[in-house]
Amino acid sequence: MITVATLLGLEHSGTTLLVRMLAAHSKAVAIGGLKNFAAFAYGNRACSCGGTPDTCVFWSSVFREIRSKGNDPHILAALLAAHRQNPESARDAARILVEAISVTSGASLIVDASRDPTWSKLLRYSPSINVVPIHIFKTPMAQLASAKRKQRSLCAEIRKYHLRSRRCRAETSHSPSSITLAYDTLCSAPEASLTRIMDAVGLLLEPTQATNWGVKPLHMIGGNRMKSSTSSKVERDERWSKLLSGFEIALARLGGGATFALNERESRRETRSRERRVIKLGPSGNVRD
Ligand SMILES: [Zn+2]
């Protein structure tokens, strides 16, 4: 069984930080987003190393592995791109791709950062794949401040915050091992947050994950580029209080407050349900489903 952690949420909601923390585990590999595979295969997007399917050391091996099984990476890319028209073929393509990544990397955990739940859903139907959806979210104020920095429409951002959160919660509800995590919780208690996630994916937390996650070179397709750092710092996103006007803060609270509360409620529900399983199975019991 291959375990894939699918990171869900909005752009600038902390997914890139979480990817790096998870990928710092010696048995994990981060692939960027499955949603970007088609663009990468056709040369429209690069790997985070700057490479192409021919020049990236990781992805050129994955492409060779796909071909060795009699499949064509470009056909897989086309099937993934046409997931709306033909979801069944896209599911097969996603499974073949994930299996090739698993063989090439030898990793026990594959981390996908597509953010959009559509891609998590595609993998969910494969019996050989254990999908662990991880929904990470910021406060509506922090999310709105990101939008303002990027000069995006604030009203559109609030709407997206609401709609994407709802779809993420629907996706996490399908998995008993799913994780819903506030970005501020990850920053204030990185070890406890990561322990919770690593338990859900069936691995033990390694010390480097919370403290030195910036050093491992990654081959992520289409992800945000984050500079490598040897002194990894995690900070709560509180810049919003300086960036947003009083009116914008009120807009964030009014438009996104209820959504934030629902996300938090889901996180608490998961924690309670996990505690119940630990009590039922005992401290040495397997709570990983
Ligand atoms: Zn690369």
mmCIF file of C-alpha atoms and ligand atoms in Angstrom:
data_model
loop_
_atom_site.group_PDB
_atom_site.id
_atom_site.type_symbol
_atom_site.label_atom_id
_atom_site.label_comp_id
_atom_site.label_asym_id
_atom_site.label_seq_id
_atom_site.Cartn_x
_atom_site.Cartn_y
_atom_site.Cartn_z
ATOM 1 C CA MET A 1 0.000 0.000 0.000
ATOM 2 C CA ILE A 2 1.348 3.427 -0.965
ATOM 3 C CA THR A 3 0.480 6.319 1.357
ATOM 4 C CA VAL A 4 -0.141 9.692 -0.264
ATOM 5 C CA ALA A 5 -0.639 12.764 1.922
ATOM 6 C CA THR A 6 -2.718 15.176 -0.126
ATOM 7 C CA LEU A 7 -2.335 18.746 1.115
ATOM 8 C CA LEU A 8 -5.530 20.755 0.735
ATOM 9 C CA GLY A 9 -6.243 24.441 1.177
ATOM 10 C CA LEU A 10 -5.857 27.776 -0.520
ATOM 11 C CA GLU A 11 -2.762 29.293 -2.099
ATOM 12 C CA HIS A 12 -0.649 30.966 0.622
ATOM 13 C CA SER A 13 -2.371 29.003 3.385
ATOM 14 C CA GLY A 14 0.857 27.390 4.599
ATOM 15 C CA THR A 15 0.945 24.334 2.315
ATOM 16 C CA THR A 16 4.511 25.011 1.105
ATOM 17 C CA LEU A 17 5.846 25.120 4.680
ATOM 18 C CA LEU A 18 3.988 21.939 5.584
ATOM 19 C CA VAL A 19 5.237 20.158 2.436
ATOM 20 C CA ARG A 20 8.816 20.949 3.400
ATOM 21 C CA MET A 21 8.311 19.714 6.965
ATOM 22 C CA LEU A 22 6.767 16.446 5.790
ATOM 23 C CA ALA A 23 9.318 15.977 3.011
ATOM 24 C CA ALA A 24 12.168 16.387 5.522
ATOM 25 C CA HIS A 25 11.365 12.851 6.730
ATOM 26 C CA SER A 26 13.885 10.328 5.391
ATOM 27 C CA LYS A 27 11.096 8.098 4.033
ATOM 28 C CA ALA A 28 9.058 10.860 2.353
ATOM 29 C CA VAL A 29 9.130 12.439 -1.074
ATOM 30 C CA ALA A 30 7.351 15.652 -2.117
ATOM 31 C CA ILE A 31 6.233 15.817 -5.728
ATOM 32 C CA GLY A 32 4.648 19.264 -5.971
ATOM 33 C CA GLY A 33 1.139 18.965 -7.347
ATOM 34 C CA LEU A 34 -0.371 16.199 -9.463
ATOM 35 C CA LYS A 35 -2.471 18.990 -10.959
ATOM 36 C CA ASN A 36 0.728 20.356 -12.553
ATOM 37 C CA PHE A 37 1.871 17.068 -14.064
ATOM 38 C CA ALA A 38 0.380 17.719 -17.506
ATOM 39 C CA ALA A 39 2.002 21.162 -17.758
ATOM 40 C CA PHE A 40 5.329 19.681 -16.631
ATOM 41 C CA ALA A 41 5.187 16.739 -19.074
ATOM 42 C CA TYR A 42 4.487 19.119 -21.963
ATOM 43 C CA GLY A 43 7.322 21.489 -20.985
ATOM 44 C CA ASN A 44 5.144 24.377 -19.777
ATOM 45 C CA ARG A 45 6.263 24.153 -16.152
ATOM 46 C CA ALA A 46 9.589 23.244 -14.600
ATOM 47 C CA CYS A 47 10.578 21.205 -11.575
ATOM 48 C CA SER A 48 11.597 23.233 -8.502
ATOM 49 C CA CYS A 49 15.214 22.228 -9.343
ATOM 50 C CA GLY A 50 14.746 24.081 -12.643
ATOM 51 C CA GLY A 51 14.818 20.813 -14.593
ATOM 52 C CA THR A 52 12.547 19.374 -17.291
ATOM 53 C CA PRO A 53 11.324 15.770 -17.659
ATOM 54 C CA ASP A 54 14.586 15.098 -19.532
ATOM 55 C CA THR A 55 17.014 16.933 -17.268
ATOM 56 C CA CYS A 56 15.624 16.595 -13.702
ATOM 57 C CA VAL A 57 17.349 13.646 -11.993
ATOM 58 C CA PHE A 58 14.178 12.627 -10.165
ATOM 59 C CA TRP A 59 11.501 13.071 -12.801
ATOM 60 C CA SER A 60 13.581 11.637 -15.667
ATOM 61 C CA SER A 61 13.793 8.420 -13.575
ATOM 62 C CA VAL A 62 10.028 8.495 -12.945
ATOM 63 C CA PHE A 63 9.379 8.912 -16.684
ATOM 64 C CA ARG A 64 11.728 5.955 -17.417
ATOM 65 C CA GLU A 65 9.877 3.841 -14.855
ATOM 66 C CA ILE A 66 6.513 4.729 -16.460
ATOM 67 C CA ARG A 67 7.841 3.748 -19.911
ATOM 68 C CA SER A 68 9.356 0.512 -18.569
ATOM 69 C CA LYS A 69 5.818 -0.594 -17.626
ATOM 70 C CA GLY A 70 4.623 0.039 -21.186
ATOM 71 C CA ASN A 71 2.926 3.389 -20.442
ATOM 72 C CA ASP A 72 3.492 6.760 -22.069
ATOM 73 C CA PRO A 73 3.938 9.740 -19.662
ATOM 74 C CA HIS A 74 2.391 12.101 -22.218
ATOM 75 C CA ILE A 75 -0.742 9.974 -22.484
ATOM 76 C CA LEU A 76 -0.972 9.892 -18.672
ATOM 77 C CA ALA A 77 -0.601 13.684 -18.705
ATOM 78 C CA ALA A 78 -3.405 14.032 -21.258
ATOM 79 C CA LEU A 79 -5.686 11.732 -19.226
ATOM 80 C CA LEU A 80 -5.008 13.696 -16.037
ATOM 81 C CA ALA A 81 -5.698 16.970 -17.835
ATOM 82 C CA ALA A 82 -9.043 15.555 -19.044
ATOM 83 C CA HIS A 83 -10.103 14.440 -15.533
ATOM 84 C CA ARG A 84 -13.409 16.311 -15.710
ATOM 85 C CA GLN A 85 -14.491 14.656 -18.966
ATOM 86 C CA ASN A 86 -13.227 11.183 -18.093
ATOM 87 C CA PRO A 87 -12.616 10.716 -14.350
ATOM 88 C CA GLU A 88 -12.165 6.932 -14.530
ATOM 89 C CA SER A 89 -9.248 7.121 -16.977
ATOM 90 C CA ALA A 90 -7.754 9.977 -14.944
ATOM 91 C CA ARG A 91 -7.922 7.801 -11.801
ATOM 92 C CA ASP A 92 -6.009 5.035 -13.620
ATOM 93 C CA ALA A 93 -3.452 7.558 -14.877
ATOM 94 C CA ALA A 94 -2.989 8.987 -11.368
ATOM 95 C CA ARG A 95 -2.510 5.496 -9.926
ATOM 96 C CA ILE A 96 0.097 4.562 -12.578
ATOM 97 C CA LEU A 97 1.956 7.820 -11.928
ATOM 98 C CA VAL A 98 1.919 7.378 -8.134
ATOM 99 C CA GLU A 99 3.110 3.776 -8.456
ATOM 100 C CA ALA A 100 6.015 4.901 -10.670
ATOM 101 C CA ILE A 101 6.923 7.650 -8.137
ATOM 102 C CA SER A 102 6.797 5.099 -5.319
ATOM 103 C CA VAL A 103 9.114 2.638 -7.154
ATOM 104 C CA THR A 104 11.548 5.359 -8.255
ATOM 105 C CA SER A 105 11.824 7.112 -4.873
ATOM 106 C CA GLY A 106 11.529 4.071 -2.611
ATOM 107 C CA ALA A 107 9.622 6.422 -0.252
ATOM 108 C CA SER A 108 6.876 5.186 2.096
ATOM 109 C CA LEU A 109 5.128 8.548 1.932
ATOM 110 C CA ILE A 110 4.388 10.663 -1.132
ATOM 111 C CA VAL A 111 3.355 14.268 -0.443
ATOM 112 C CA ASP A 112 1.113 15.914 -3.014
ATOM 113 C CA ALA A 113 0.467 19.642 -2.743
ATOM 114 C CA SER A 114 -2.204 20.146 -5.392
ATOM 115 C CA ARG A 115 -4.321 21.987 -2.746
ATOM 116 C CA ASP A 116 -7.490 21.441 -4.786
ATOM 117 C CA PRO A 117 -9.431 18.436 -3.381
ATOM 118 C CA THR A 118 -10.189 17.216 -6.941
ATOM 119 C CA TRP A 119 -6.761 15.563 -7.074
ATOM 120 C CA SER A 120 -7.066 13.908 -3.701
ATOM 121 C CA LYS A 121 -10.403 12.514 -4.843
ATOM 122 C CA LEU A 122 -8.846 10.991 -7.992
ATOM 123 C CA LEU A 123 -6.468 8.908 -5.856
ATOM 124 C CA ARG A 124 -9.080 7.880 -3.320
ATOM 125 C CA TYR A 125 -10.548 5.173 -5.557
ATOM 126 C CA SER A 126 -7.308 3.191 -6.019
ATOM 127 C CA PRO A 127 -7.132 0.144 -3.722
ATOM 128 C CA SER A 128 -3.310 0.254 -3.792
ATOM 129 C CA ILE A 129 -3.228 3.842 -2.468
ATOM 130 C CA ASN A 130 -3.959 5.042 1.082
ATOM 131 C CA VAL A 131 -4.919 8.721 0.811
ATOM 132 C CA VAL A 132 -4.495 10.900 3.913
ATOM 133 C CA PRO A 133 -6.017 14.337 3.198
ATOM 134 C CA ILE A 134 -4.478 17.190 5.207
ATOM 135 C CA HIS A 135 -6.423 20.443 5.204
ATOM 136 C CA ILE A 136 -4.383 23.454 6.322
ATOM 137 C CA PHE A 137 -6.024 26.853 6.752
ATOM 138 C CA LYS A 138 -5.173 30.369 7.911
ATOM 139 C CA THR A 139 -7.422 32.880 9.618
ATOM 140 C CA PRO A 140 -9.563 34.885 7.168
ATOM 141 C CA MET A 141 -7.520 37.985 8.103
ATOM 142 C CA ALA A 142 -4.199 36.317 7.218
ATOM 143 C CA GLN A 143 -5.696 34.922 4.010
ATOM 144 C CA LEU A 144 -7.030 38.337 3.017
ATOM 145 C CA ALA A 145 -3.670 39.968 3.770
ATOM 146 C CA SER A 146 -1.978 37.499 1.374
ATOM 147 C CA ALA A 147 -4.502 38.430 -1.307
ATOM 148 C CA LYS A 148 -3.866 42.123 -0.711
ATOM 149 C CA ARG A 149 -0.097 41.622 -1.016
ATOM 150 C CA LYS A 150 -0.663 39.840 -4.341
ATOM 151 C CA GLN A 151 -3.142 42.542 -5.434
ATOM 152 C CA ARG A 152 -5.999 40.074 -5.775
ATOM 153 C CA SER A 153 -9.649 40.972 -5.198
ATOM 154 C CA LEU A 154 -10.453 40.720 -1.470
ATOM 155 C CA CYS A 155 -14.112 39.840 -2.045
ATOM 156 C CA ALA A 156 -13.108 37.058 -4.461
ATOM 157 C CA GLU A 157 -10.596 35.788 -1.882
ATOM 158 C CA ILE A 158 -13.218 35.615 0.874
ATOM 159 C CA ARG A 159 -15.544 33.739 -1.464
ATOM 160 C CA LYS A 160 -12.764 31.320 -2.395
ATOM 161 C CA TYR A 161 -11.864 30.872 1.296
ATOM 162 C CA HIS A 162 -15.434 29.845 1.999
ATOM 163 C CA LEU A 163 -15.900 27.571 -1.047
ATOM 164 C CA ARG A 164 -12.474 25.882 -0.918
ATOM 165 C CA SER A 165 -12.761 25.248 2.834
ATOM 166 C CA ARG A 166 -16.136 23.611 2.292
ATOM 167 C CA ARG A 167 -14.721 21.315 -0.421
ATOM 168 C CA CYS A 168 -11.686 20.494 1.741
ATOM 169 C CA ARG A 169 -13.931 19.541 4.666
ATOM 170 C CA ALA A 170 -15.990 17.332 2.335
ATOM 171 C CA GLU A 171 -12.786 15.578 1.219
ATOM 172 C CA THR A 172 -11.381 15.078 4.730
ATOM 173 C CA SER A 173 -14.729 13.611 5.829
ATOM 174 C CA HIS A 174 -14.041 10.602 3.549
ATOM 175 C CA SER A 175 -10.948 9.506 5.459
ATOM 176 C CA PRO A 176 -10.847 8.393 9.107
ATOM 177 C CA SER A 177 -7.160 9.389 9.262
ATOM 178 C CA SER A 178 -7.576 12.894 7.786
ATOM 179 C CA ILE A 179 -6.035 15.951 9.446
ATOM 180 C CA THR A 180 -7.455 19.463 9.637
ATOM 181 C CA LEU A 181 -4.862 21.916 10.890
ATOM 182 C CA ALA A 182 -4.806 25.671 11.523
ATOM 183 C CA TYR A 183 -1.615 27.294 10.222
ATOM 184 C CA ASP A 184 -1.197 29.126 13.558
ATOM 185 C CA THR A 185 -1.311 25.787 15.399
ATOM 186 C CA LEU A 186 1.418 24.406 13.121
ATOM 187 C CA CYS A 187 3.566 27.469 13.898
ATOM 188 C CA SER A 188 2.953 27.563 17.651
ATOM 189 C CA ALA A 189 3.262 23.776 18.171
ATOM 190 C CA PRO A 190 5.149 22.344 15.167
ATOM 191 C CA GLU A 191 6.253 19.119 16.868
ATOM 192 C CA ALA A 192 2.808 18.237 18.215
ATOM 193 C CA SER A 193 1.176 19.095 14.851
ATOM 194 C CA LEU A 194 3.697 17.040 12.893
ATOM 195 C CA THR A 195 3.432 14.109 15.319
ATOM 196 C CA ARG A 196 -0.321 14.065 14.703
ATOM 197 C CA ILE A 197 0.234 14.006 10.928
ATOM 198 C CA MET A 198 3.041 11.429 10.978
ATOM 199 C CA ASP A 199 0.876 9.164 13.115
ATOM 200 C CA ALA A 200 -1.898 9.441 10.528
ATOM 201 C CA VAL A 201 0.490 8.452 7.704
ATOM 202 C CA GLY A 202 2.051 5.621 9.723
ATOM 203 C CA LEU A 203 5.539 7.070 10.308
ATOM 204 C CA LEU A 204 7.421 8.337 13.357
ATOM 205 C CA LEU A 205 8.395 11.997 13.562
ATOM 206 C CA GLU A 206 12.092 12.609 12.869
ATOM 207 C CA PRO A 207 13.856 15.451 14.767
ATOM 208 C CA THR A 208 14.820 17.354 11.584
ATOM 209 C CA GLN A 209 11.215 17.747 10.492
ATOM 210 C CA ALA A 210 10.277 20.499 12.948
ATOM 211 C CA THR A 211 13.634 22.230 13.212
ATOM 212 C CA ASN A 212 15.686 21.750 10.069
ATOM 213 C CA TRP A 213 13.210 21.203 7.282
ATOM 214 C CA GLY A 214 14.779 23.629 4.832
ATOM 215 C CA VAL A 215 17.845 21.684 3.719
ATOM 216 C CA LYS A 216 16.569 18.703 1.732
ATOM 217 C CA PRO A 217 16.585 19.367 -2.028
ATOM 218 C CA LEU A 218 13.132 18.813 -3.492
ATOM 219 C CA HIS A 219 11.832 18.017 -6.949
ATOM 220 C CA MET A 220 8.403 19.593 -6.869
ATOM 221 C CA ILE A 221 6.476 20.333 -10.027
ATOM 222 C CA GLY A 222 4.680 23.634 -10.068
ATOM 223 C CA GLY A 223 5.111 24.444 -6.370
ATOM 224 C CA ASN A 224 6.021 27.806 -4.891
ATOM 225 C CA ARG A 225 9.736 28.230 -4.723
ATOM 226 C CA MET A 226 10.987 28.507 -1.198
ATOM 227 C CA LYS A 227 14.616 29.283 -0.616
ATOM 228 C CA SER A 228 16.657 26.563 1.003
ATOM 229 C CA SER A 229 17.619 27.511 4.493
ATOM 230 C CA THR A 230 19.742 25.839 7.122
ATOM 231 C CA SER A 231 18.172 27.829 9.958
ATOM 232 C CA SER A 232 14.504 27.113 9.335
ATOM 233 C CA LYS A 233 12.193 29.482 11.148
ATOM 234 C CA VAL A 234 8.476 29.114 11.633
ATOM 235 C CA GLU A 235 6.513 32.229 12.375
ATOM 236 C CA ARG A 236 2.841 32.896 12.873
ATOM 237 C CA ASP A 237 1.369 35.059 10.174
ATOM 238 C CA GLU A 238 0.410 38.177 12.120
ATOM 239 C CA ARG A 239 1.393 40.740 9.517
ATOM 240 C CA TRP A 240 -2.267 41.122 8.589
ATOM 241 C CA SER A 241 -2.873 43.538 11.458
ATOM 242 C CA LYS A 242 -0.493 46.022 9.799
ATOM 243 C CA LEU A 243 -1.569 45.323 6.235
ATOM 244 C CA LEU A 244 -5.354 45.433 6.488
ATOM 245 C CA SER A 245 -7.503 48.482 7.156
ATOM 246 C CA GLY A 246 -10.233 48.415 9.816
ATOM 247 C CA PHE A 247 -12.834 47.926 7.100
ATOM 248 C CA GLU A 248 -10.901 45.017 5.570
ATOM 249 C CA ILE A 249 -10.513 43.330 8.975
ATOM 250 C CA ALA A 250 -14.263 43.667 9.494
ATOM 251 C CA LEU A 251 -14.844 42.206 6.009
ATOM 252 C CA ALA A 252 -12.586 39.238 6.828
ATOM 253 C CA ARG A 253 -14.330 38.604 10.170
ATOM 254 C CA LEU A 254 -17.798 38.942 8.706
ATOM 255 C CA GLY A 255 -17.160 36.966 5.496
ATOM 256 C CA GLY A 256 -14.751 34.327 6.776
ATOM 257 C CA GLY A 257 -15.350 34.000 10.517
ATOM 258 C CA ALA A 258 -17.988 31.278 10.230
ATOM 259 C CA THR A 259 -15.848 29.285 7.767
ATOM 260 C CA PHE A 260 -12.834 29.516 10.083
ATOM 261 C CA ALA A 261 -14.984 28.294 12.999
ATOM 262 C CA LEU A 262 -16.206 25.309 10.934
ATOM 263 C CA ASN A 263 -12.619 24.387 10.010
ATOM 264 C CA GLU A 264 -11.598 24.607 13.670
ATOM 265 C CA ARG A 265 -14.580 22.516 14.718
ATOM 266 C CA GLU A 266 -13.559 19.817 12.214
ATOM 267 C CA SER A 267 -10.021 19.852 13.642
ATOM 268 C CA ARG A 268 -11.351 19.375 17.193
ATOM 269 C CA ARG A 269 -13.690 16.591 16.042
ATOM 270 C CA GLU A 270 -10.739 14.707 14.508
ATOM 271 C CA THR A 271 -8.711 15.091 17.707
ATOM 272 C CA ARG A 272 -11.581 13.724 19.826
ATOM 273 C CA SER A 273 -12.129 10.828 17.437
ATOM 274 C CA ARG A 274 -8.397 9.996 17.503
ATOM 275 C CA GLU A 275 -8.363 10.092 21.311
ATOM 276 C CA ARG A 276 -11.339 7.716 21.403
ATOM 277 C CA ARG A 277 -9.478 5.253 19.148
ATOM 278 C CA VAL A 278 -6.370 5.431 21.361
ATOM 279 C CA ILE A 279 -8.498 4.695 24.449
ATOM 280 C CA LYS A 280 -10.204 1.809 22.649
ATOM 281 C CA LEU A 281 -7.002 0.256 21.304
ATOM 282 C CA GLY A 282 -4.633 1.143 24.144
ATOM 283 C CA PRO A 283 -1.503 3.264 23.871
ATOM 284 C CA SER A 284 0.314 0.640 21.778
ATOM 285 C CA GLY A 285 -2.690 0.077 19.504
ATOM 286 C CA ASN A 286 -2.583 0.936 15.880
ATOM 287 C CA VAL A 287 -4.570 4.114 15.387
ATOM 288 C CA ARG A 288 -3.552 4.513 11.790
ATOM 289 C CA ASP A 289 -6.524 2.782 10.180
HETATM 290 ZN ZN ZN B 1 13.890 18.292 -10.301
#
